[in-house]
Amino acid sequence: MQVIYIAPLKAIVRERMNDWKKRLVSQLGKEMVEMTGDYTPDMMALLSADIIISTPEKWDGISRNWHSRSYVTKVGLMILDEIHLLGADRGPILEVIVSRMRYISSQTERAVRFVGLSTALANAGDLADWLGVGEIGIFNFKPSVRPVPLEVHIQGTEYYDGKAKRYVDFPITDILQMMGRAGRPQFDQHGKAVILVHEPKKSFYKKFLYEPFPVESSLRERLHDHINAEIVSSTICHKEDAVHYLTWTYLFRRLTVNPAYYGLESTDSEIISSYLSRLVQNTFEDLEDSGCIKMSDDIVEPMMLGSIASQYYLSYMTVSMFGSNIGPDTSLEVFLHILSAASEYNELPVRHNEENYNEALSERVRYMVDKNRLDDPHVKANLLFQGLWFDEDSNFWMLPSMNVDLASSLNKRGISNVQQLLDLPKATFQTVVGNSPASRLNQDLQHFPIVQVRLKLQKRDTDGAKSPTLTIRLEKINFKRNKSRAFTPRFPKVKVEAWWLVLGNTSTSDLYALKRISFSDRLVTHMELPSTLGSLQVFNS
């Protein structure tokens, strides 16, 4: 059995890792791994882990393909920290991962226990019912009952919104989150939170800071991407499947308790059923218009764009925009404009007066941007892409001991890449590089990954029903490799070595398959070829 702990912030994940390493890893010998946007462990680490500590987005992306990931179905305990964030912007992700784990539990007939940690809630019973927690398992204390006393001074709650170009109020959930950092039992004996606020809003904040906080579902506004993910994973194949899927959500629980909040007049079963059917139908139509799914009567099938959106955790609107605007003749400049227009960059923070820095950067990059929109998050994304662009860097910089003088000297001798260095005879290498740098550079080359690739084609069935499959055997043939860490000096944290397998036709520029893998010494994997390909032969060198 595995334990999955979900925390809303990378900082909390890191804090929990440091704390539990002392308590659970050192003292009890448990295996624990971290999953955040900065760090993704390899498959073997996930399979052997007793405890996985993750952000909601990472677990959502991982658990979408639960059919092929055994460690997802091995989870027996899920702990959700800050579960009151269900009503916030990231609430739909929390709601979906809990709903999915409950659904997986019903399909595999393996019980999953849920533990939700939260601020005081006005409707804790509804949340507990959704999690399958009985009345005996509910502990809902007043906000004033804290392990560390917290002194609150209400005085201001605004921040600068770059998109709106004005100061706006922080969400209540964010304020509660920040207040919680002021009184942590392992660090503090007393906490103090000073909240600056406009006088007319003071009573409003007092109510929610000193009384239990109601939590509603915000899944409706983000339903498209999650429905698309379930269609891609074959959890949803018909309209009825989608309606049934929604019955596992917190949204369904709240529809029956607080219908007015969701625009319903009553809790009559026919009204709720009709509402869910309309919600599913509208979602299906939007996904079909975007090219993510194909509908035939009530049957739905994923399309390539939908699979890409689910696999790479992209919005359905983003992949639709990519599909409509990117073609074989798209220039790099246009591609950068399209990429930076993705909806994922809507929330990229543009701080007050930051347009001055963006203007200075715009004078130094290769491609022009709209100077009238320097306070736009998408323009900022474009500038950052160009500012960090590396297409002119030599691949020599993959070697830790490489420096500017040595790279320049090698280029003058006609050596411009790592492969040429690897092919040099030992005597020539010593002459070209020199004695002192040679020893360090030779050590780098001994650790440079050299992979032997063997291919085997499994032909299609005689009736053509099954597509041909390519079996790929990979083996590292230099055993001095560091088996896990990649050399990434520009990245602030440790990165695990990973590889991309790209299968395509160099003559036609057709892409057949794309797969990300990681392995220590050897790996056998498979890639499916299009059934439309003609006769195939495989040659191993």
Coordinates of C-alpha atoms in Angstrom, one line a residue:
M1 CA 0.0 0.0 0.0
Q2 CA 1.2 3.5 -0.8
V3 CA 0.4 6.8 0.8
I4 CA -0.1 10.0 -1.3
Y5 CA 0.1 13.4 0.4
I6 CA -1.2 16.3 -1.6
A7 CA 0.0 19.9 -0.7
P8 CA -1.0 23.0 -2.7
L9 CA 2.4 24.6 -2.8
K10 CA 5.9 23.4 -3.7
A11 CA 7.2 25.1 -0.5
I12 CA 4.8 23.0 1.6
V13 CA 5.9 19.8 -0.3
R14 CA 9.6 20.7 0.4
E15 CA 8.8 21.4 4.1
R16 CA 7.0 18.1 4.5
M17 CA 9.8 16.2 2.8
N18 CA 12.4 17.7 5.2
D19 CA 10.2 17.0 8.2
W20 CA 9.2 13.4 7.3
K21 CA 12.7 12.4 6.2
K22 CA 13.7 12.6 9.9
R23 CA 10.5 10.9 11.2
L24 CA 9.7 8.3 8.6
V25 CA 12.7 7.7 6.4
S26 CA 15.5 7.8 9.0
Q27 CA 13.6 6.2 11.9
L28 CA 11.3 3.8 10.1
G29 CA 13.2 3.1 6.9
K30 CA 10.3 4.1 4.6
E31 CA 10.9 5.2 1.0
M32 CA 9.6 8.7 0.1
V33 CA 9.6 10.6 -3.2
E34 CA 8.7 14.2 -4.2
M35 CA 6.7 15.2 -7.2
T36 CA 6.4 18.9 -8.2
G37 CA 6.9 21.0 -11.2
D38 CA 10.6 21.1 -10.4
Y39 CA 11.1 17.4 -9.8
T40 CA 9.7 14.2 -11.2
P41 CA 11.1 10.9 -10.0
D42 CA 11.6 8.0 -12.4
M43 CA 9.3 5.1 -12.6
M44 CA 11.3 2.8 -10.4
A45 CA 11.4 5.3 -7.6
L46 CA 7.6 5.7 -7.8
L47 CA 7.0 2.0 -7.8
S48 CA 9.2 1.4 -4.7
A49 CA 8.0 4.5 -2.8
D50 CA 5.9 4.0 0.4
I51 CA 5.0 7.7 0.5
I52 CA 4.6 10.1 -2.4
I53 CA 4.4 13.9 -1.7
S54 CA 2.9 15.8 -4.6
T55 CA 1.3 19.0 -5.8
P56 CA -2.3 18.6 -7.1
E57 CA -1.3 19.2 -10.7
K58 CA 1.4 16.6 -10.8
W59 CA -0.8 13.9 -9.3
D60 CA -3.6 14.9 -11.7
G61 CA -1.3 14.4 -14.7
I62 CA 0.1 11.1 -13.3
S63 CA -3.3 9.6 -12.3
R64 CA -5.0 10.3 -15.7
N65 CA -3.3 7.2 -17.0
W66 CA -4.1 5.1 -14.0
H67 CA -4.8 2.0 -16.2
S68 CA -1.1 1.7 -17.1
R69 CA 0.4 3.0 -13.8
S70 CA 0.2 0.3 -11.1
Y71 CA 1.5 2.6 -8.4
V72 CA -1.7 4.8 -8.7
T73 CA -3.9 1.8 -8.0
K74 CA -1.7 0.8 -5.0
V75 CA -2.6 4.0 -3.1
G76 CA -4.4 3.1 0.1
L77 CA -4.3 6.4 1.9
M78 CA -4.7 9.9 0.4
I79 CA -4.0 13.0 2.6
L80 CA -5.2 16.3 1.3
D81 CA -3.7 19.4 2.9
E82 CA -5.6 22.7 2.7
I83 CA -8.7 21.0 1.2
H84 CA -10.7 24.2 1.8
L85 CA -9.0 25.4 -1.5
L86 CA -11.7 23.4 -3.3
G87 CA -13.5 26.7 -3.8
A88 CA -10.4 28.5 -5.1
D89 CA -8.9 28.7 -8.6
R90 CA -7.1 25.4 -8.2
G91 CA -10.1 23.7 -6.6
P92 CA -11.2 21.9 -9.7
I93 CA -7.9 20.0 -9.7
L94 CA -8.3 18.9 -6.1
E95 CA -11.9 17.9 -6.8
V96 CA -10.9 15.8 -9.8
I97 CA -8.1 13.9 -8.2
V98 CA -10.3 12.9 -5.2
S99 CA -13.1 12.0 -7.6
R100 CA -10.8 9.9 -9.7
M101 CA -9.3 8.1 -6.7
R102 CA -12.7 7.3 -5.5
Y103 CA -13.7 6.0 -8.9
I104 CA -10.5 3.9 -9.2
S105 CA -11.2 2.4 -5.7
S106 CA -14.7 1.4 -6.9
Q107 CA -13.3 -0.2 -10.1
T108 CA -10.4 -2.0 -8.5
E109 CA -12.4 -2.9 -5.3
R110 CA -9.4 -1.7 -3.2
A111 CA -10.4 0.7 -0.4
V112 CA -8.8 4.1 -0.3
R113 CA -8.9 6.1 3.0
F114 CA -9.1 9.9 2.6
V115 CA -7.9 12.4 5.2
G116 CA -8.7 16.1 4.6
L117 CA -6.9 18.8 6.4
S118 CA -8.5 22.3 6.4
T119 CA -9.3 25.5 8.1
A120 CA -12.7 25.5 10.0
L121 CA -15.5 24.8 7.6
A122 CA -19.2 25.7 7.7
N123 CA -20.2 22.7 5.7
A124 CA -17.7 20.1 6.9
G125 CA -20.3 17.4 6.9
D126 CA -20.9 17.7 3.1
L127 CA -17.1 17.5 2.5
A128 CA -16.8 14.5 4.8
D129 CA -19.7 12.7 3.1
W130 CA -18.0 13.2 -0.3
L131 CA -14.8 11.8 1.1
G132 CA -16.6 8.9 2.6
V133 CA -15.8 9.9 6.1
G134 CA -18.3 9.1 8.8
E135 CA -19.5 11.5 11.5
I136 CA -17.0 9.9 14.0
G137 CA -14.1 10.9 11.7
I138 CA -15.1 14.7 11.5
F139 CA -13.1 17.1 13.7
N140 CA -14.2 20.7 12.9
F141 CA -12.8 23.2 15.4
K142 CA -13.5 27.0 15.6
P143 CA -10.9 29.2 13.9
S144 CA -9.9 30.4 17.4
V145 CA -8.8 26.9 18.4
R146 CA -5.3 26.7 17.1
P147 CA -2.2 24.8 18.3
V148 CA -0.3 28.2 18.0
P149 CA -2.3 31.3 19.1
L150 CA -2.7 33.7 16.2
E151 CA -3.2 37.5 16.7
V152 CA -5.0 39.0 13.7
H153 CA -5.0 42.8 12.8
I154 CA -7.3 43.5 9.8
Q155 CA -5.8 46.4 7.8
G156 CA -5.4 45.5 3.9
T157 CA -5.9 42.7 1.3
E158 CA -5.0 43.9 -2.2
Y159 CA -2.4 43.0 -4.8
Y160 CA -1.5 44.4 -8.2
D161 CA -3.2 42.4 -11.1
G162 CA -1.1 42.8 -14.2
K163 CA -4.0 41.6 -16.5
A164 CA -6.6 44.0 -14.9
K165 CA -3.9 46.7 -14.5
R166 CA -5.2 47.6 -11.1
Y167 CA -5.1 46.5 -7.5
V168 CA -7.6 43.7 -6.6
D169 CA -8.6 41.8 -3.5
F170 CA -6.9 38.6 -2.5
P171 CA -9.2 35.6 -2.4
I172 CA -10.3 34.7 1.1
T173 CA -8.6 31.3 0.7
D174 CA -5.3 32.9 -0.1
I175 CA -5.5 35.1 3.0
L176 CA -6.3 32.0 5.1
Q177 CA -3.3 30.3 3.6
M178 CA -1.0 33.2 4.3
M179 CA -2.3 33.5 7.9
G180 CA -1.6 29.8 8.4
R181 CA 2.1 30.4 7.7
A182 CA 2.3 32.8 10.7
G183 CA 1.7 30.1 13.4
R184 CA 3.3 26.8 12.6
P185 CA 3.6 24.4 15.7
Q186 CA 7.1 23.2 14.7
F187 CA 8.5 26.8 14.4
D188 CA 6.4 29.2 16.4
Q189 CA 4.9 29.7 19.9
H190 CA 2.8 32.7 18.8
G191 CA 1.7 34.1 15.4
K192 CA 0.6 37.5 14.3
A193 CA -1.2 38.4 11.0
V194 CA -1.7 42.0 9.9
I195 CA -4.3 42.4 7.2
L196 CA -4.7 45.9 5.7
V197 CA -8.2 46.5 4.3
H198 CA -10.6 49.3 3.3
E199 CA -12.9 50.1 6.2
P200 CA -16.2 49.1 4.5
K201 CA -14.8 45.6 3.9
K202 CA -13.6 45.1 7.5
S203 CA -16.8 43.4 8.7
F204 CA -16.8 41.1 5.7
Y205 CA -13.3 39.8 6.4
K206 CA -14.0 39.5 10.1
K207 CA -16.9 37.2 9.4
F208 CA -14.8 34.8 7.3
L209 CA -11.6 34.9 9.4
Y210 CA -13.4 34.3 12.7
E211 CA -16.2 32.0 11.6
P212 CA -16.2 28.6 9.7
F213 CA -15.6 29.0 6.0
P214 CA -18.2 27.6 3.5
V215 CA -16.7 25.6 0.6
E216 CA -18.5 25.3 -2.8
S217 CA -17.3 23.5 -5.9
S218 CA -15.7 25.5 -8.7
L219 CA -15.5 22.5 -11.1
R220 CA -18.1 23.8 -13.6
E221 CA -15.7 26.5 -14.9
R222 CA -12.9 24.1 -15.5
L223 CA -14.8 21.0 -16.6
H224 CA -13.7 20.8 -20.2
D225 CA -10.0 19.8 -19.6
H226 CA -10.9 17.2 -17.0
I227 CA -13.7 15.6 -19.1
N228 CA -11.3 15.5 -22.0
A229 CA -8.7 13.7 -19.9
E230 CA -11.2 11.1 -18.9
I231 CA -12.3 10.6 -22.5
V232 CA -8.6 10.0 -23.5
S233 CA -8.2 7.5 -20.7
S234 CA -11.4 5.7 -21.8
T235 CA -13.1 6.3 -18.5
I236 CA -15.8 8.2 -20.5
C237 CA -16.9 6.7 -23.8
H238 CA -20.6 7.8 -23.8
K239 CA -22.6 10.7 -22.6
E240 CA -24.0 8.5 -19.8
D241 CA -20.5 7.8 -18.6
A242 CA -19.8 11.5 -18.3
V243 CA -23.0 12.1 -16.3
H244 CA -22.1 9.1 -14.1
Y245 CA -18.5 10.5 -13.6
L246 CA -20.0 13.8 -12.3
T247 CA -21.8 11.9 -9.6
W248 CA -18.4 11.1 -8.0
T249 CA -17.6 14.9 -7.7
Y250 CA -18.1 17.4 -4.9
L251 CA -20.1 19.4 -7.4
F252 CA -22.8 16.8 -7.4
R253 CA -22.9 16.8 -3.6
R254 CA -23.4 20.6 -3.5
L255 CA -26.0 20.6 -6.2
T256 CA -28.3 18.6 -3.9
V257 CA -27.6 20.8 -0.9
N258 CA -27.2 24.3 -2.3
P259 CA -28.9 24.4 -5.7
A260 CA -29.4 28.1 -5.8
Y261 CA -25.6 28.7 -5.9
Y262 CA -25.4 26.8 -9.1
G263 CA -28.4 28.4 -10.7
L264 CA -31.0 25.6 -10.0
E265 CA -34.4 26.2 -8.5
S266 CA -34.7 23.0 -6.5
T267 CA -33.1 19.7 -5.6
D268 CA -35.6 17.7 -7.6
S269 CA -33.8 14.7 -9.1
E270 CA -35.2 15.4 -12.6
I271 CA -34.0 19.0 -12.5
I272 CA -30.5 17.9 -11.3
S273 CA -30.4 15.2 -13.9
S274 CA -31.4 17.6 -16.7
Y275 CA -28.8 20.1 -15.5
L276 CA -26.0 17.5 -15.6
S277 CA -27.0 16.3 -19.0
R278 CA -26.9 19.9 -20.4
L279 CA -23.6 20.5 -18.7
V280 CA -22.1 17.3 -20.3
Q281 CA -23.6 18.1 -23.7
N282 CA -22.3 21.7 -23.8
T283 CA -18.9 20.4 -22.7
F284 CA -18.8 17.8 -25.4
E285 CA -19.8 20.3 -28.1
D286 CA -17.0 22.7 -27.0
L287 CA -14.5 19.9 -27.1
E288 CA -15.6 18.8 -30.5
D289 CA -15.4 22.4 -31.9
S290 CA -11.9 22.6 -30.6
G291 CA -10.9 19.3 -32.4
C292 CA -10.2 17.4 -29.1
I293 CA -13.0 14.8 -29.5
K294 CA -15.3 13.3 -32.1
M295 CA -18.9 12.6 -31.3
S296 CA -21.2 10.1 -33.0
D297 CA -24.6 10.1 -31.4
D298 CA -23.8 9.7 -27.7
I299 CA -20.4 8.0 -28.4
V300 CA -17.3 10.0 -27.9
E301 CA -13.7 9.3 -29.1
P302 CA -10.5 11.2 -28.4
M303 CA -8.7 13.0 -31.3
M304 CA -5.0 13.7 -31.5
L305 CA -5.4 17.2 -30.1
G306 CA -7.3 15.9 -27.1
S307 CA -4.6 13.2 -26.4
I308 CA -1.9 15.9 -26.6
A309 CA -3.8 18.1 -24.2
S310 CA -4.2 15.3 -21.7
Q311 CA -0.7 13.9 -22.0
Y312 CA 1.0 17.3 -21.6
Y313 CA -1.4 18.9 -19.2
L314 CA -2.5 21.6 -21.7
S315 CA -5.8 23.5 -21.9
Y316 CA -8.2 22.3 -24.7
M317 CA -8.2 25.9 -25.9
T318 CA -4.4 26.0 -26.2
V319 CA -4.1 22.8 -28.3
S320 CA -7.0 24.0 -30.5
M321 CA -5.1 27.3 -31.0
F322 CA -1.9 25.4 -31.8
G323 CA -3.7 23.1 -34.2
S324 CA -5.3 26.0 -36.1
N325 CA -2.1 28.1 -36.4
I326 CA 0.9 25.9 -36.5
G327 CA 1.8 24.3 -39.9
P328 CA 4.9 22.8 -41.6
D329 CA 5.9 26.2 -42.9
T330 CA 5.5 28.2 -39.6
S331 CA 8.6 30.3 -39.0
L332 CA 10.4 30.3 -35.6
E333 CA 9.3 33.9 -35.0
V334 CA 5.6 33.1 -35.7
F335 CA 5.9 29.9 -33.6
L336 CA 7.2 31.9 -30.6
H337 CA 4.2 34.3 -30.9
I338 CA 1.8 31.3 -31.0
L339 CA 3.5 29.5 -28.1
S340 CA 3.5 32.6 -25.9
A341 CA -0.3 33.1 -26.7
A342 CA -1.2 29.9 -24.8
S343 CA -3.8 30.3 -22.1
E344 CA -1.4 28.7 -19.6
Y345 CA 0.5 32.0 -19.5
N346 CA -2.6 34.1 -18.6
E347 CA -1.5 34.0 -14.9
L348 CA 2.1 34.8 -15.5
P349 CA 2.6 37.7 -13.0
V350 CA 3.4 41.1 -14.5
R351 CA 4.3 43.3 -11.5
H352 CA 3.8 47.1 -11.2
N353 CA 6.1 49.0 -13.5
E354 CA 7.6 45.8 -14.8
E355 CA 6.9 47.0 -18.4
N356 CA 10.0 49.1 -18.1
Y357 CA 12.2 46.0 -17.7
N358 CA 10.3 44.3 -20.5
E359 CA 11.0 47.2 -22.8
A360 CA 14.7 47.0 -22.0
L361 CA 14.7 43.3 -22.7
S362 CA 12.7 43.8 -26.0
E363 CA 15.6 45.8 -27.4
R364 CA 18.0 42.9 -27.0
V365 CA 16.0 39.9 -28.3
R366 CA 16.0 38.5 -31.8
Y367 CA 12.3 39.0 -32.7
M368 CA 10.1 42.1 -32.2
V369 CA 7.2 42.2 -29.8
D370 CA 4.3 44.6 -29.5
K371 CA 5.7 47.6 -27.6
N372 CA 2.1 48.7 -26.7
R373 CA 1.5 45.5 -24.7
L374 CA 4.6 45.2 -22.6
D375 CA 2.5 44.8 -19.5
D376 CA 0.7 41.8 -21.1
P377 CA 1.7 38.3 -19.6
H378 CA 1.9 36.8 -23.0
V379 CA 4.3 39.4 -24.3
K380 CA 6.4 38.8 -21.1
A381 CA 6.4 35.0 -21.9
N382 CA 7.6 35.7 -25.4
L383 CA 10.4 37.9 -24.1
L384 CA 11.5 35.3 -21.6
F385 CA 11.5 32.6 -24.2
Q386 CA 13.8 34.7 -26.4
G387 CA 16.0 35.8 -23.5
L388 CA 16.7 32.2 -22.5
W389 CA 16.9 30.8 -26.1
F390 CA 19.8 28.4 -26.5
D391 CA 19.7 27.4 -30.2
E392 CA 23.1 29.0 -30.9
D393 CA 24.9 27.4 -27.9
S394 CA 27.4 24.6 -28.7
N395 CA 26.5 21.2 -27.3
F396 CA 29.9 21.3 -25.7
W397 CA 28.2 23.0 -22.8
M398 CA 26.7 19.6 -21.8
L399 CA 30.2 18.8 -20.4
P400 CA 30.8 20.2 -16.9
S401 CA 34.5 21.1 -17.4
M402 CA 34.0 22.9 -20.7
N403 CA 34.9 26.6 -20.8
V404 CA 34.9 29.4 -23.4
D405 CA 38.6 29.2 -24.2
L406 CA 38.6 25.5 -24.6
A407 CA 35.4 25.5 -26.8
S408 CA 37.0 28.3 -29.0
S409 CA 40.2 26.3 -29.4
L410 CA 38.3 23.1 -30.4
N411 CA 36.2 25.0 -32.9
K412 CA 39.3 26.4 -34.5
R413 CA 40.5 22.8 -35.0
G414 CA 37.2 21.9 -36.7
I415 CA 35.8 20.1 -33.7
S416 CA 32.3 21.5 -33.1
N417 CA 30.4 18.8 -31.1
V418 CA 30.7 16.1 -28.5
Q419 CA 30.5 13.2 -30.9
Q420 CA 33.7 14.4 -32.6
L421 CA 35.5 14.5 -29.3
L422 CA 34.3 10.9 -28.5
D423 CA 35.6 9.7 -31.9
L424 CA 39.1 11.2 -31.4
P425 CA 42.0 8.7 -30.9
K426 CA 43.5 9.0 -27.4
A427 CA 46.8 10.5 -28.6
T428 CA 45.1 13.1 -30.8
F429 CA 42.7 13.9 -28.0
Q430 CA 45.7 14.7 -25.7
T431 CA 47.3 16.9 -28.3
V432 CA 44.2 18.8 -29.2
V433 CA 42.9 19.4 -25.7
G434 CA 46.2 19.7 -23.7
N435 CA 47.3 17.9 -20.6
S436 CA 45.6 19.8 -17.8
P437 CA 42.1 20.1 -19.3
A438 CA 42.4 16.7 -21.0
S439 CA 42.0 14.7 -17.7
R440 CA 38.9 16.6 -16.6
L441 CA 37.4 16.5 -20.1
N442 CA 38.2 12.8 -20.5
Q443 CA 36.4 12.2 -17.2
D444 CA 33.3 14.1 -18.5
L445 CA 33.3 12.0 -21.7
Q446 CA 33.5 8.7 -19.7
H447 CA 30.3 9.8 -17.9
F448 CA 28.6 11.0 -21.1
P449 CA 25.7 8.8 -21.9
I450 CA 26.3 6.3 -24.8
V451 CA 23.2 4.2 -25.5
Q452 CA 22.9 1.1 -27.7
V453 CA 19.6 0.9 -29.5
R454 CA 18.1 -2.4 -30.8
L455 CA 14.9 -2.5 -32.8
K456 CA 12.4 -5.3 -33.5
L457 CA 9.2 -4.9 -35.5
Q458 CA 6.1 -6.8 -34.5
K459 CA 4.1 -6.9 -37.7
R460 CA 0.4 -6.2 -37.9
D461 CA -2.2 -9.0 -37.8
T462 CA -3.0 -10.7 -41.1
D463 CA -6.4 -9.1 -41.2
G464 CA -4.9 -5.6 -40.5
A465 CA -6.8 -5.2 -37.3
K466 CA -3.8 -4.4 -35.2
S467 CA -1.2 -1.7 -36.0
P468 CA 2.5 -2.7 -36.2
T469 CA 4.5 -2.2 -33.1
L470 CA 8.2 -1.3 -32.8
T471 CA 10.0 -2.9 -29.8
I472 CA 12.9 -0.7 -28.7
R473 CA 15.7 -2.1 -26.5
L474 CA 18.0 0.5 -24.9
E475 CA 21.2 -0.2 -23.0
K476 CA 23.8 2.2 -21.6
I477 CA 27.2 0.9 -22.5
N478 CA 29.4 3.2 -20.5
F479 CA 29.0 2.0 -16.9
K480 CA 30.7 5.1 -15.3
R481 CA 27.5 7.0 -15.8
N482 CA 25.8 8.8 -12.9
K483 CA 22.6 6.8 -13.0
S484 CA 20.1 9.5 -12.0
R485 CA 21.2 13.1 -12.1
A486 CA 21.4 15.2 -15.3
F487 CA 24.0 18.0 -15.7
T488 CA 21.8 21.1 -15.6
P489 CA 23.8 24.0 -14.3
R490 CA 21.2 26.6 -15.2
F491 CA 18.4 24.8 -13.3
P492 CA 18.2 25.6 -9.6
K493 CA 17.3 22.0 -8.5
V494 CA 18.4 18.5 -9.2
K495 CA 17.0 17.0 -12.4
V496 CA 16.6 13.3 -13.1
E497 CA 18.0 12.2 -16.5
A498 CA 15.3 11.6 -19.1
W499 CA 15.1 10.9 -22.8
W500 CA 12.7 11.5 -25.7
L501 CA 12.1 8.8 -28.3
V502 CA 11.0 10.4 -31.5
L503 CA 9.6 8.1 -34.3
G504 CA 9.0 9.7 -37.7
N505 CA 9.8 9.9 -41.4
T506 CA 12.7 12.2 -42.2
S507 CA 11.7 12.4 -45.9
T508 CA 8.2 13.6 -45.3
S509 CA 8.7 15.2 -41.9
D510 CA 5.8 13.1 -40.5
L511 CA 5.8 12.4 -36.8
Y512 CA 4.5 8.9 -35.9
A513 CA 5.1 8.7 -32.2
L514 CA 6.7 10.6 -29.3
K515 CA 7.5 9.2 -25.9
R516 CA 9.4 10.4 -22.8
I517 CA 11.4 7.7 -20.9
S518 CA 13.9 7.4 -18.1
F519 CA 16.0 4.4 -17.2
S520 CA 19.2 3.5 -15.3
D521 CA 21.0 0.7 -17.3
R522 CA 18.6 -0.8 -19.8
L523 CA 14.9 -0.6 -20.9
V524 CA 12.5 -2.3 -23.2
T525 CA 9.7 -0.1 -24.5
H526 CA 7.2 -0.2 -27.3
M527 CA 5.9 2.4 -29.9
E528 CA 2.9 1.8 -32.1
L529 CA 3.2 2.7 -35.8
P530 CA 0.4 4.0 -37.9
S531 CA -1.7 1.3 -39.6
T532 CA -1.5 3.2 -42.9
L533 CA 2.2 2.6 -43.4
G534 CA 3.2 0.2 -46.1
S535 CA 5.8 -2.6 -45.9
L536 CA 8.4 -2.1 -43.2
Q537 CA 11.9 -3.3 -42.5
V538 CA 14.1 -2.8 -39.5
F539 CA 17.9 -2.6 -39.7
N540 CA 20.1 -2.8 -36.6
S541 CA 23.6 -1.4 -36.9

